[in-house]
Short mmCIF file of C-alpha atoms and ligand atoms in Angstrom, two decimals:
data_model
loop_
_atom_site.label_atom_id
_atom_site.label_comp_id
_atom_site.label_asym_id
_atom_site.label_seq_id
_atom_site.Cartn_x
_atom_site.Cartn_y
_atom_site.Cartn_z
CA MET I 895 15.55 220.68 43.51
CA SER I 896 15.19 220.42 46.83
CA LYS I 897 16.76 216.63 48.44
CA ASP I 898 13.33 215.58 49.05
CA LYS I 899 12.00 215.37 45.79
CA GLN I 900 14.52 213.84 44.28
CA PHE I 901 14.10 211.21 46.70
CA VAL I 902 11.90 208.83 45.81
CA THR I 903 9.38 206.14 48.28
CA GLU I 904 7.52 204.36 45.88
CA ILE I 905 7.41 204.23 43.11
CA THR I 906 4.26 204.78 40.99
CA PRO I 907 2.21 202.61 38.86
CA GLN I 908 2.38 202.09 35.13
CA GLY I 909 -1.46 202.62 34.17
CA GLU I 910 -1.77 205.39 36.46
CA ASP I 911 0.98 207.67 34.97
CA PHE I 912 4.18 205.88 32.73
CA SER I 913 5.81 209.11 32.29
CA ARG I 914 6.02 209.42 36.38
CA TRP I 915 6.21 205.36 36.69
CA TYR I 916 9.43 205.67 34.25
CA ILE I 917 10.97 208.54 36.00
CA ASP I 918 10.82 206.78 39.68
CA VAL I 919 11.73 204.01 38.61
CA ILE I 920 15.46 205.73 36.86
CA LYS I 921 16.32 207.65 39.84
CA LYS I 922 15.24 204.82 43.09
CA ALA I 923 17.26 202.54 41.09
CA ASP I 924 19.75 204.72 40.92
CA LEU I 925 21.04 204.60 37.24
CA MET I 926 20.83 208.28 36.65
CA ASP I 927 20.61 211.96 38.71
CA TYR I 928 20.29 215.14 36.55
CA SER I 929 23.61 217.02 35.81
CA PRO I 930 22.49 221.23 36.83
CA VAL I 931 22.92 221.37 32.43
CA ARG I 932 19.28 221.03 31.72
CA GLY I 933 18.57 217.85 29.82
CA CYS I 934 22.08 216.58 30.62
CA ILE I 935 22.19 213.01 32.44
CA VAL I 936 24.65 212.06 34.85
CA PHE I 937 24.96 208.15 33.85
CA LYS I 938 25.68 206.20 37.77
CA PRO I 939 27.54 203.06 38.16
CA ASP I 940 24.28 201.11 37.43
CA GLY I 941 23.48 202.77 34.23
CA TYR I 942 26.55 203.00 33.01
CA GLU I 943 27.17 199.48 33.68
CA ILE I 944 24.06 198.29 31.06
CA TRP I 945 26.10 200.73 28.80
CA GLU I 946 29.10 199.05 28.64
CA HIS I 947 27.60 195.60 28.18
CA ILE I 948 25.51 196.49 24.64
CA LYS I 949 28.57 198.57 24.20
CA ASP I 950 31.00 195.21 24.30
CA GLU I 951 29.05 192.53 22.75
CA LEU I 952 27.94 195.40 19.70
CA ASP I 953 32.41 196.48 19.77
CA ARG I 954 32.12 192.43 19.25
CA ARG I 955 29.78 191.90 16.22
CA PHE I 956 31.06 195.35 14.48
CA LYS I 957 34.62 193.94 14.96
CA GLU I 958 33.07 190.19 13.65
CA THR I 959 31.89 191.94 10.35
CA GLY I 960 35.35 193.45 9.15
CA HIS I 961 34.58 197.16 11.05
CA ARG I 962 37.75 199.17 13.10
CA ASN I 963 37.02 201.46 15.65
CA ALA I 964 38.52 204.91 14.92
CA TYR I 965 38.47 209.40 16.66
CA PHE I 966 37.01 211.71 15.61
CA PRO I 967 37.09 215.52 17.29
CA LEU I 968 34.08 217.00 19.01
CA PHE I 969 34.61 220.03 16.89
CA ILE I 970 33.33 220.79 13.51
CA PRO I 971 34.47 223.29 11.53
CA GLU I 972 31.02 225.62 10.63
CA SER I 973 31.83 225.35 6.88
CA PHE I 974 31.57 221.71 6.94
CA PHE I 975 28.08 222.51 7.64
CA GLN I 976 27.56 224.44 4.73
CA LYS I 977 28.37 221.19 2.11
CA GLU I 978 26.01 219.24 1.79
CA LYS I 979 22.45 221.29 1.94
CA GLU I 980 19.98 218.16 3.80
CA HIS I 981 22.28 218.06 6.28
CA VAL I 982 22.65 221.93 7.38
CA GLU I 983 18.72 222.02 7.49
CA GLY I 984 18.66 219.47 9.39
CA PHE I 985 20.66 220.10 12.48
CA ASN I 986 21.39 223.53 11.95
CA PRO I 987 18.18 224.30 14.39
CA GLU I 988 19.65 221.67 17.24
CA LEU I 989 24.14 222.02 17.06
CA PRO I 990 25.71 224.10 19.97
CA TRP I 991 28.65 226.39 18.68
CA VAL I 992 31.73 226.83 20.55
CA THR I 993 33.26 230.89 19.68
CA GLU I 994 35.79 232.20 21.86
CA ALA I 995 38.97 229.77 22.97
CA GLY I 996 41.38 230.79 24.99
CA GLY I 997 40.28 234.35 25.30
CA GLU I 998 39.90 235.25 22.36
CA LYS I 999 37.26 234.68 19.74
CA LEU I 1000 37.56 232.28 16.93
CA GLU I 1001 37.97 233.36 12.70
CA GLU I 1002 35.18 230.28 12.16
CA ARG I 1003 32.93 229.10 14.32
CA LEU I 1004 32.67 225.08 16.02
CA ALA I 1005 29.57 222.97 15.87
CA ILE I 1006 30.38 220.70 18.92
CA ARG I 1007 29.25 217.47 16.67
CA PRO I 1008 25.84 216.29 15.69
CA THR I 1009 27.01 213.27 14.20
CA SER I 1010 30.64 213.23 12.26
CA GLU I 1011 29.65 212.28 8.52
CA THR I 1012 30.37 216.03 7.85
CA MET I 1013 34.80 215.65 10.03
CA ILE I 1014 34.60 211.39 8.73
CA GLY I 1015 33.56 212.59 5.20
CA HIS I 1016 36.66 215.03 5.25
CA MET I 1017 38.85 212.79 6.28
CA TYR I 1018 38.22 209.82 3.93
CA SER I 1019 38.65 212.58 1.11
CA LYS I 1020 42.13 212.90 1.56
CA TRP I 1021 42.16 208.74 2.69
CA ILE I 1022 40.85 207.49 -0.45
CA GLN I 1023 42.71 207.84 -4.05
CA SER I 1024 41.77 204.35 -5.46
CA TYR I 1025 39.76 201.30 -5.31
CA ARG I 1026 42.33 200.09 -3.39
CA ASP I 1027 41.46 202.21 -0.94
CA LEU I 1028 38.00 200.59 -0.07
CA PRO I 1029 36.07 200.11 1.48
CA VAL I 1030 36.80 201.88 4.50
CA MET I 1031 34.97 200.55 7.58
CA ILE I 1032 35.32 202.36 10.56
CA ASN I 1033 32.77 203.03 13.67
CA GLN I 1034 33.58 205.27 16.86
CA TRP I 1035 32.45 205.34 19.60
CA ALA I 1036 31.36 208.73 20.83
CA ASN I 1037 29.50 211.37 23.15
CA VAL I 1038 27.08 213.55 20.52
CA VAL I 1039 25.18 216.72 21.20
CA ARG I 1040 21.99 218.38 20.25
CA TRP I 1041 20.52 221.14 21.79
CA GLU I 1042 16.39 219.55 22.33
CA LYS I 1043 13.66 221.49 24.21
CA ARG I 1044 11.64 219.02 25.25
CA THR I 1045 13.94 216.34 27.39
CA LEU I 1046 13.65 212.71 28.78
CA PRO I 1047 16.21 210.74 30.51
CA PHE I 1048 18.06 207.70 28.45
CA LEU I 1049 15.74 208.62 25.84
CA ARG I 1050 16.33 211.88 24.94
CA THR I 1051 19.41 214.31 26.26
CA SER I 1052 20.58 216.86 25.04
CA GLU I 1053 24.55 214.71 25.54
CA PHE I 1054 23.79 211.91 24.34
CA LEU I 1055 26.91 207.98 23.60
CA TRP I 1056 26.18 206.43 20.82
CA GLN I 1057 28.41 204.14 18.58
CA GLU I 1058 28.45 205.72 14.63
CA GLY I 1059 29.69 203.38 12.06
CA HIS I 1060 31.19 205.33 8.52
CA THR I 1061 31.82 203.36 5.94
CA ALA I 1062 32.58 204.21 2.42
CA HIS I 1063 32.80 201.65 -1.12
CA GLU I 1064 33.01 201.53 -4.94
CA THR I 1065 29.99 200.54 -5.82
CA GLU I 1066 26.26 201.06 -4.70
CA GLU I 1067 25.52 197.05 -4.50
CA GLU I 1068 28.46 196.87 -2.08
CA ALA I 1069 27.72 200.13 0.32
CA ARG I 1070 23.02 198.90 0.01
CA HIS I 1071 24.68 195.76 1.48
CA GLU I 1072 26.77 196.92 4.14
CA THR I 1073 23.84 199.54 5.09
CA MET I 1074 21.56 196.13 4.96
CA GLN I 1075 24.10 194.14 7.14
CA MET I 1076 23.92 196.75 9.85
CA LEU I 1077 20.58 196.39 10.20
CA ASP I 1078 20.04 193.31 11.09
CA ILE I 1079 23.73 193.20 13.05
CA TYR I 1080 21.36 196.11 15.29
CA CYS I 1081 18.33 193.16 15.04
CA ASP I 1082 19.76 190.53 15.97
CA PHE I 1083 21.23 192.16 18.68
CA VAL I 1084 17.82 193.91 20.60
CA GLU I 1085 16.25 190.32 19.82
CA ASN I 1086 18.78 188.36 21.34
CA TYR I 1087 20.98 190.55 24.02
CA LEU I 1088 17.60 192.79 24.78
CA ALA I 1089 14.66 191.02 24.68
CA ILE I 1090 12.98 193.64 22.84
CA PRO I 1091 11.45 192.22 20.05
CA VAL I 1092 11.37 194.97 16.75
CA ILE I 1093 10.12 195.48 13.36
CA LYS I 1094 12.25 196.21 10.45
CA GLY I 1095 11.66 198.91 7.30
CA GLN I 1096 12.86 201.47 5.39
CA LYS I 1097 12.08 204.96 6.66
CA THR I 1098 9.46 207.54 4.27
CA PRO I 1099 11.53 210.24 2.97
CA SER I 1100 10.53 212.50 5.27
CA GLU I 1101 11.48 210.43 8.12
CA LYS I 1102 14.69 210.06 7.00
CA PHE I 1103 18.42 211.03 7.77
CA ALA I 1104 18.86 213.91 6.41
CA GLY I 1105 21.33 213.68 4.29
CA ALA I 1106 20.77 210.08 3.42
CA VAL I 1107 19.48 208.37 0.08
CA ASP I 1108 17.20 206.31 2.12
CA THR I 1109 16.87 204.44 6.45
CA TYR I 1110 16.14 202.02 7.43
CA SER I 1111 15.35 201.81 11.19
CA ILE I 1112 13.95 199.33 13.52
CA GLU I 1113 10.80 200.37 15.97
CA ALA I 1114 10.26 198.82 19.91
CA MET I 1115 7.08 199.38 22.12
CA MET I 1116 7.59 200.27 25.08
CA LYS I 1117 4.91 199.58 27.59
CA ASP I 1118 2.67 202.07 27.17
CA GLY I 1119 2.05 201.42 23.20
CA ARG I 1120 4.77 204.41 21.88
CA ALA I 1121 7.07 203.33 19.24
CA VAL I 1122 10.95 203.66 20.17
CA GLN I 1123 13.21 204.11 17.18
CA ALA I 1124 15.62 202.12 18.63
CA GLY I 1125 18.07 201.73 16.01
CA THR I 1126 19.05 202.68 12.55
CA SER I 1127 21.16 202.68 8.97
CA HIS I 1128 21.40 204.18 5.86
CA TYR I 1129 22.54 204.15 2.08
CA MET I 1130 24.36 207.85 1.54
CA GLY I 1131 24.38 206.55 -2.05
CA THR I 1132 27.16 209.60 -3.44
CA ASN I 1133 25.51 212.68 -1.61
CA PHE I 1134 28.32 213.38 1.43
CA SER I 1135 31.30 211.92 -1.83
CA LYS I 1136 30.33 215.12 -3.65
CA ALA I 1137 30.03 217.43 -0.62
CA PHE I 1138 33.32 216.03 0.57
CA GLU I 1139 34.51 215.48 -2.84
CA ILE I 1140 35.59 211.53 -1.87
CA GLU I 1141 36.38 210.44 -5.25
CA TYR I 1142 38.71 207.47 -6.52
CA LEU I 1143 40.34 205.98 -9.57
CA ASN I 1144 38.55 202.86 -10.86
CA ARG I 1145 39.11 199.59 -12.01
CA ASP I 1146 39.20 201.70 -15.10
CA ASN I 1147 41.11 204.78 -14.37
CA THR I 1148 38.41 206.84 -14.21
CA LEU I 1149 37.41 208.79 -11.24
CA GLU I 1150 34.38 208.13 -9.32
CA PHE I 1151 32.57 208.70 -6.11
CA ALA I 1152 32.39 206.59 -3.95
CA HIS I 1153 29.20 205.49 -2.53
CA THR I 1154 28.79 205.86 2.33
CA THR I 1155 27.11 204.73 4.92
CA SER I 1156 26.51 204.90 7.66
CA TRP I 1157 24.36 203.79 11.03
CA GLY I 1158 23.82 203.90 14.89
CA VAL I 1159 22.50 202.55 17.86
CA SER I 1160 22.42 204.83 21.48
CA THR I 1161 21.61 205.45 25.20
CA ARG I 1162 18.27 205.14 23.60
CA LEU I 1163 18.65 201.78 24.20
CA ILE I 1164 18.67 201.96 27.98
CA GLY I 1165 15.67 204.22 28.27
CA SER I 1166 13.99 201.60 26.15
CA LEU I 1167 14.94 198.48 27.68
CA ILE I 1168 13.25 199.94 31.15
CA MET I 1169 9.67 201.01 29.64
CA VAL I 1170 9.78 197.58 27.54
CA HIS I 1171 10.84 195.04 30.31
CA GLY I 1172 9.63 196.93 33.69
CA ASP I 1173 6.49 196.52 36.05
CA ASP I 1174 5.12 198.19 39.12
CA ARG I 1175 7.70 196.91 41.24
CA GLY I 1176 10.67 198.42 39.39
CA LEU I 1177 12.92 197.57 36.64
CA VAL I 1178 13.27 194.50 34.99
CA LEU I 1179 17.03 194.05 33.24
CA PRO I 1180 17.67 191.64 31.26
CA PRO I 1181 20.19 189.35 31.87
CA LYS I 1182 22.41 189.70 29.42
CA VAL I 1183 23.33 193.30 30.04
CA ALA I 1184 21.82 193.15 33.65
CA PRO I 1185 24.94 194.49 35.54
CA THR I 1186 23.80 191.92 38.64
CA GLN I 1187 23.13 188.69 36.95
CA VAL I 1188 22.65 186.98 40.41
CA ILE I 1189 21.61 188.62 44.04
CA MET I 1190 22.98 186.31 46.66
CA VAL I 1191 21.00 186.31 50.13
CA PRO I 1192 21.71 184.39 53.06
CA ILE I 1193 19.50 184.14 55.52
CA GLY I 1194 19.46 182.23 58.81
CA PRO I 1195 19.32 183.29 62.64
CA PRO I 1196 22.38 184.02 64.30
CA LYS I 1197 23.26 181.04 65.02
CA THR I 1198 23.56 179.58 61.95
CA TRP I 1199 24.38 182.95 60.02
CA GLU I 1200 27.95 182.58 60.53
CA SER I 1201 28.61 179.24 58.72
CA VAL I 1202 25.30 180.25 56.08
CA VAL I 1203 27.04 183.02 55.16
CA ALA I 1204 30.74 181.66 54.03
CA ARG I 1205 28.47 178.69 52.36
CA THR I 1206 27.57 181.31 50.47
CA ASP I 1207 30.82 182.48 49.96
CA GLU I 1208 31.91 179.45 48.07
CA LEU I 1209 29.15 179.23 45.85
CA TYR I 1210 29.62 183.09 44.94
CA ARG I 1211 33.41 182.36 44.32
CA GLU I 1212 32.37 178.90 41.82
CA LEU I 1213 29.65 181.07 40.33
CA LYS I 1214 31.86 184.34 39.52
CA SER I 1215 34.66 181.88 38.07
CA ALA I 1216 31.87 180.78 35.77
CA GLY I 1217 31.46 184.40 33.98
CA VAL I 1218 28.17 184.81 36.37
CA ARG I 1219 27.74 188.40 37.04
CA VAL I 1220 27.35 188.33 40.42
CA ARG I 1221 27.32 189.90 44.71
CA VAL I 1222 26.55 188.65 47.95
CA ASP I 1223 23.85 190.92 50.41
CA ASP I 1224 25.22 189.50 54.03
CA ASN I 1225 24.16 193.07 55.50
CA THR I 1226 22.55 192.11 58.89
CA ASP I 1227 20.80 195.55 59.37
CA VAL I 1228 17.88 194.94 57.13
CA ARG I 1229 15.60 191.89 56.55
CA PRO I 1230 16.26 189.46 53.93
CA GLY I 1231 12.09 190.64 52.90
CA TRP I 1232 13.42 194.15 52.29
CA LYS I 1233 16.20 193.01 50.56
CA PHE I 1234 13.65 190.89 47.54
CA ASN I 1235 12.19 194.20 47.33
CA GLU I 1236 15.15 196.00 46.71
CA TYR I 1237 17.17 193.28 44.05
CA GLU I 1238 13.75 193.23 43.12
CA MET I 1239 13.14 197.08 42.16
CA ARG I 1240 16.77 197.08 40.51
CA GLY I 1241 16.01 194.36 38.63
CA VAL I 1242 18.46 191.57 39.65
CA PRO I 1243 16.63 188.90 36.73
CA VAL I 1244 17.66 186.33 39.51
CA ARG I 1245 17.93 185.55 43.63
CA LEU I 1246 19.61 183.04 45.14
CA GLU I 1247 18.25 182.33 48.38
CA ILE I 1248 20.56 180.32 50.72
CA GLY I 1249 20.18 178.77 54.69
CA PRO I 1250 20.45 176.90 57.38
CA ARG I 1251 17.96 173.95 56.06
CA ASP I 1252 19.27 174.30 52.71
CA MET I 1253 22.93 173.58 53.73
CA GLU I 1254 21.80 170.81 55.30
CA ASN I 1255 20.57 169.35 52.33
CA GLY I 1256 23.22 170.97 49.57
CA VAL I 1257 20.19 172.97 48.14
CA CYS I 1258 19.43 176.40 47.19
CA VAL I 1259 16.55 178.54 45.63
CA LEU I 1260 16.77 180.65 42.95
CA VAL I 1261 13.75 183.38 42.01
CA SER I 1262 13.05 184.67 38.86
CA ARG I 1263 12.34 187.69 38.63
CA ILE I 1264 10.19 188.14 35.56
CA THR I 1265 7.64 185.43 36.40
CA GLY I 1266 8.51 185.39 40.79
CA GLU I 1267 9.25 181.05 40.00
CA LYS I 1268 10.96 179.35 43.37
CA LYS I 1269 13.48 176.56 42.33
CA VAL I 1270 15.26 174.45 44.33
CA ILE I 1271 17.87 173.03 43.07
CA GLU I 1272 21.09 171.03 44.00
CA GLN I 1273 24.07 172.94 45.12
CA ALA I 1274 25.83 170.81 42.73
CA ASN I 1275 24.85 171.85 39.75
CA LEU I 1276 24.98 175.28 40.30
CA VAL I 1277 26.46 177.03 37.77
CA GLU I 1278 24.58 174.73 34.96
CA GLU I 1279 20.98 176.09 36.94
CA VAL I 1280 21.99 179.57 37.37
CA LYS I 1281 22.96 179.87 33.30
CA ALA I 1282 19.79 178.02 32.68
CA MET I 1283 17.29 180.23 34.80
CA LEU I 1284 18.70 183.46 33.43
CA ASP I 1285 18.35 182.11 29.82
CA GLN I 1286 14.94 181.30 30.93
CA VAL I 1287 14.32 184.52 32.15
CA HIS I 1288 15.64 186.26 29.19
CA GLN I 1289 13.15 184.19 27.20
CA GLU I 1290 10.16 184.37 29.17
CA MET I 1291 10.67 188.72 28.56
CA TYR I 1292 11.24 188.79 24.96
CA ASP I 1293 7.68 186.25 25.38
CA ARG I 1294 5.72 189.10 27.33
CA ALA I 1295 7.57 192.44 25.40
CA LYS I 1296 5.61 190.03 21.86
CA GLU I 1297 2.84 189.21 23.03
CA PHE I 1298 2.06 192.65 24.39
CA ARG I 1299 3.00 194.20 21.12
CA GLN I 1300 0.41 191.89 19.44
CA GLU I 1301 -2.20 192.47 22.03
CA HIS I 1302 -1.31 196.28 20.71
CA PHE I 1303 -1.06 195.71 16.86
CA TYR I 1304 -3.95 197.27 15.48
CA SER I 1305 -4.62 197.82 11.60
CA VAL I 1306 -6.88 201.06 9.80
CA ASP I 1307 -8.04 201.97 6.51
CA THR I 1308 -9.53 205.53 7.18
CA LEU I 1309 -8.14 208.87 9.40
CA ASP I 1310 -11.08 208.51 11.45
CA GLU I 1311 -10.08 204.74 12.51
CA MET I 1312 -7.13 206.09 13.09
CA LYS I 1313 -7.97 209.07 15.01
CA GLU I 1314 -10.24 206.19 17.24
CA SER I 1315 -6.95 204.22 16.99
CA MET I 1316 -4.27 206.65 19.00
CA GLU I 1317 -7.21 208.45 21.13
CA GLU I 1318 -8.74 204.68 22.45
CA LYS I 1319 -6.12 202.19 22.33
CA ARG I 1320 -2.14 202.54 22.40
CA GLY I 1321 -0.41 201.11 19.79
CA PHE I 1322 1.43 199.81 16.70
CA THR I 1323 -1.79 200.96 13.73
CA LEU I 1324 -1.02 199.54 10.01
CA ALA I 1325 -2.09 201.14 7.65
CA GLY I 1326 -1.40 201.96 3.53
CA TRP I 1327 0.02 205.28 2.75
CA CYS I 1328 -0.54 206.31 -1.57
CA GLY I 1329 3.32 207.96 -0.46
CA SER I 1330 2.24 212.30 -0.53
CA GLU I 1331 4.23 213.95 2.19
CA ALA I 1332 0.49 215.70 2.51
CA CYS I 1333 -1.66 212.72 3.45
CA GLU I 1334 1.40 211.52 5.84
CA ASP I 1335 1.47 215.40 7.34
CA THR I 1336 -2.13 215.09 7.27
CA VAL I 1337 -1.75 211.76 10.08
CA LYS I 1338 0.35 213.41 12.29
CA GLN I 1339 -1.75 216.80 12.83
CA GLU I 1340 -4.15 215.21 12.77
CA THR I 1341 -3.27 211.86 15.36
CA GLY I 1342 -0.24 213.41 16.59
CA ALA I 1343 1.08 209.64 15.16
CA THR I 1344 4.16 209.83 12.68
CA SER I 1345 5.12 207.19 10.17
CA ARG I 1346 7.32 204.68 12.07
CA ASN I 1347 8.74 202.59 9.18
CA ILE I 1348 7.85 200.69 6.15
CA PRO I 1349 7.99 197.26 7.13
CA PHE I 1350 9.97 194.90 5.39
CA GLU I 1351 7.21 192.11 6.06
CA PRO I 1352 4.06 193.88 7.44
CA ALA I 1353 1.61 191.44 9.32
CA GLU I 1354 -1.13 192.75 5.92
CA HIS I 1355 -1.33 194.94 2.55
CA LYS I 1356 -2.90 197.66 2.73
CA LYS I 1357 -4.82 199.16 -0.85
CA THR I 1358 -5.52 202.14 -0.61
CA CYS I 1359 -4.34 205.23 1.20
CA LEU I 1360 -5.57 206.49 4.14
CA VAL I 1361 -6.40 209.95 3.70
CA CYS I 1362 -6.68 210.66 0.52
CA GLY I 1363 -8.23 207.00 -0.37
CA GLU I 1364 -5.63 206.57 -3.91
CA GLU I 1365 -4.00 203.47 -4.35
CA ALA I 1366 -1.32 202.74 -1.62
CA ASN I 1367 1.83 202.65 -2.62
CA HIS I 1368 2.75 202.01 0.71
CA THR I 1369 1.86 199.40 4.22
CA VAL I 1370 2.70 201.84 6.98
CA LEU I 1371 3.76 201.39 10.43
CA PHE I 1372 2.13 204.97 12.08
CA ALA I 1373 2.38 205.19 16.38
CA ARG I 1374 2.58 208.20 18.29
CA ALA I 1375 6.54 207.94 19.57
CA TYR I 1376 9.35 208.81 21.77
ZN1 LIG Y 334 -3.23 209.76 0.05
#
C-alpha cells in the first residue's frame, strides 16, 4: 500500500459508509497500523494504552475474586487437540502449525495456541490429585492466533491479545457459580468502565464454545446495528477433565472428575468501544480507559503567552498529582482551532482551555467531547470539577448508547418479518425459537442474522418459533454480528 493511501485526510461520515468510517478513524487517531503479515495489526501506543487500562482494571477484579495469574506455553502438541473431539473440530480450520524448528522437521507438529484449554487441562491433571488441591483458579494474559479469512482491525485479527481464565472445582454447583460470577464481572466492567450497555444471556448449542456444556455471553450493539460478543464465560462440565484426566480423590476417597470453567475477553473490546461511541468527528473514548483524559490548550497573544503557559503548567501538575491522565499542547505552530479538532478526533473526553482573561479571573473552561458543553470553572476547584466532568462524560456516553440500542431494538413473530427487519432496519431483533438447529440455520441462511444469545431478561416472552410456528422454548436475540 502506498503512503498516500494510508494517510487519511477526511473521516468518511458514519451514515455514508460505516466500515470506512471505522478504518478512517482508527488510522487517523493513530491507534494501529497494518502489519506486513496479513490479518495482523500493530497496536500503536494510544491503541495499546486503552488495552492496558482495560487489563489493569480487569486484573484487579480477577484477583479480588481469588484468581491468580500464570503463563502457559504458546505451542501446543498436535495430539492434545485430538483428545476433545468437539474442540478439535471447532478450532482445526484456524490453527497455524509449526512443523520445522532448528533446521529439523519436528516429530510432532505444534499448534500455535488458539486458546489454552488443552495445555491447561494437561497441566491441571498433574497438579490436581485430591479435593484439597481444589479449586484451582488461574488466569492468563496472552496472545492467541486464529487464522481468520476475513479480518477487521481490533475486531477480528489473526493474532489478538486476551485473557483466558481457567478454573477447576469439586462440584458442578461451584463451577457454575464461577461461570456466572465471571460473566457478571464482565458485564459490570463493560457497562461501568467502557460505558457500553450489554445484554447477558446463554448461547444456543450451535453457537456455544467448542467443547463446553454451556456458554454465556454479553452482547453489545454497534452504531451500525450489528452485534459484538464482548465477553464469554463457559461451564465445561467434566468434558475437558475426562479428555485430560483431571481426576481427584473426593472427600469420600473416591476418584472423581473435576468440573472446569473458562472465560475470556479480548482486544475486540477496543473495536467495540470505538464502534459504540464514535461519531462523525472521530473517536469518543470512555474516560476510564482514555490514554489522555484531559487535554489542556493554553490560548493567548504573544505578550501574555509565557504567563499563560506557566499557569497551565501549574494546573497540569495539580491534575497529574490527583491521578488524572492529562497532557498539555502548547505547540505554537498550529492554531487553537486546529488543536480542538485534533483532540476531538482523537476522542479525548475533556478539553481544558485557559487564556489571559481566564487567568485574571481565576477561572478556566472545560469542554465535554460528547456534548460539546462548555463550563467555566474556578481554578480553585480544578480537580473536583475535572473529575465531575469525566464522570458526567461517562454517564452521557452510557445513556446515549443505551438510547441508541432501545431505538434499534425490534421484535418479530415470523421469518418474513425477520427478513424485513434485517434488510430495512438495523439492530437487534427478538424472536421465539423452538430449539431446533434447523430453524436456527434457516434464520441464518435467509436473513444473515445469527442467534446472539438467549437473554436472561428478555423484553418479552415469545410463544411461537419464528420459522416453524411450533411452540417456542426460548426467546432469542438475533442480529448480524462482527
Ligand atoms: Zn422451529
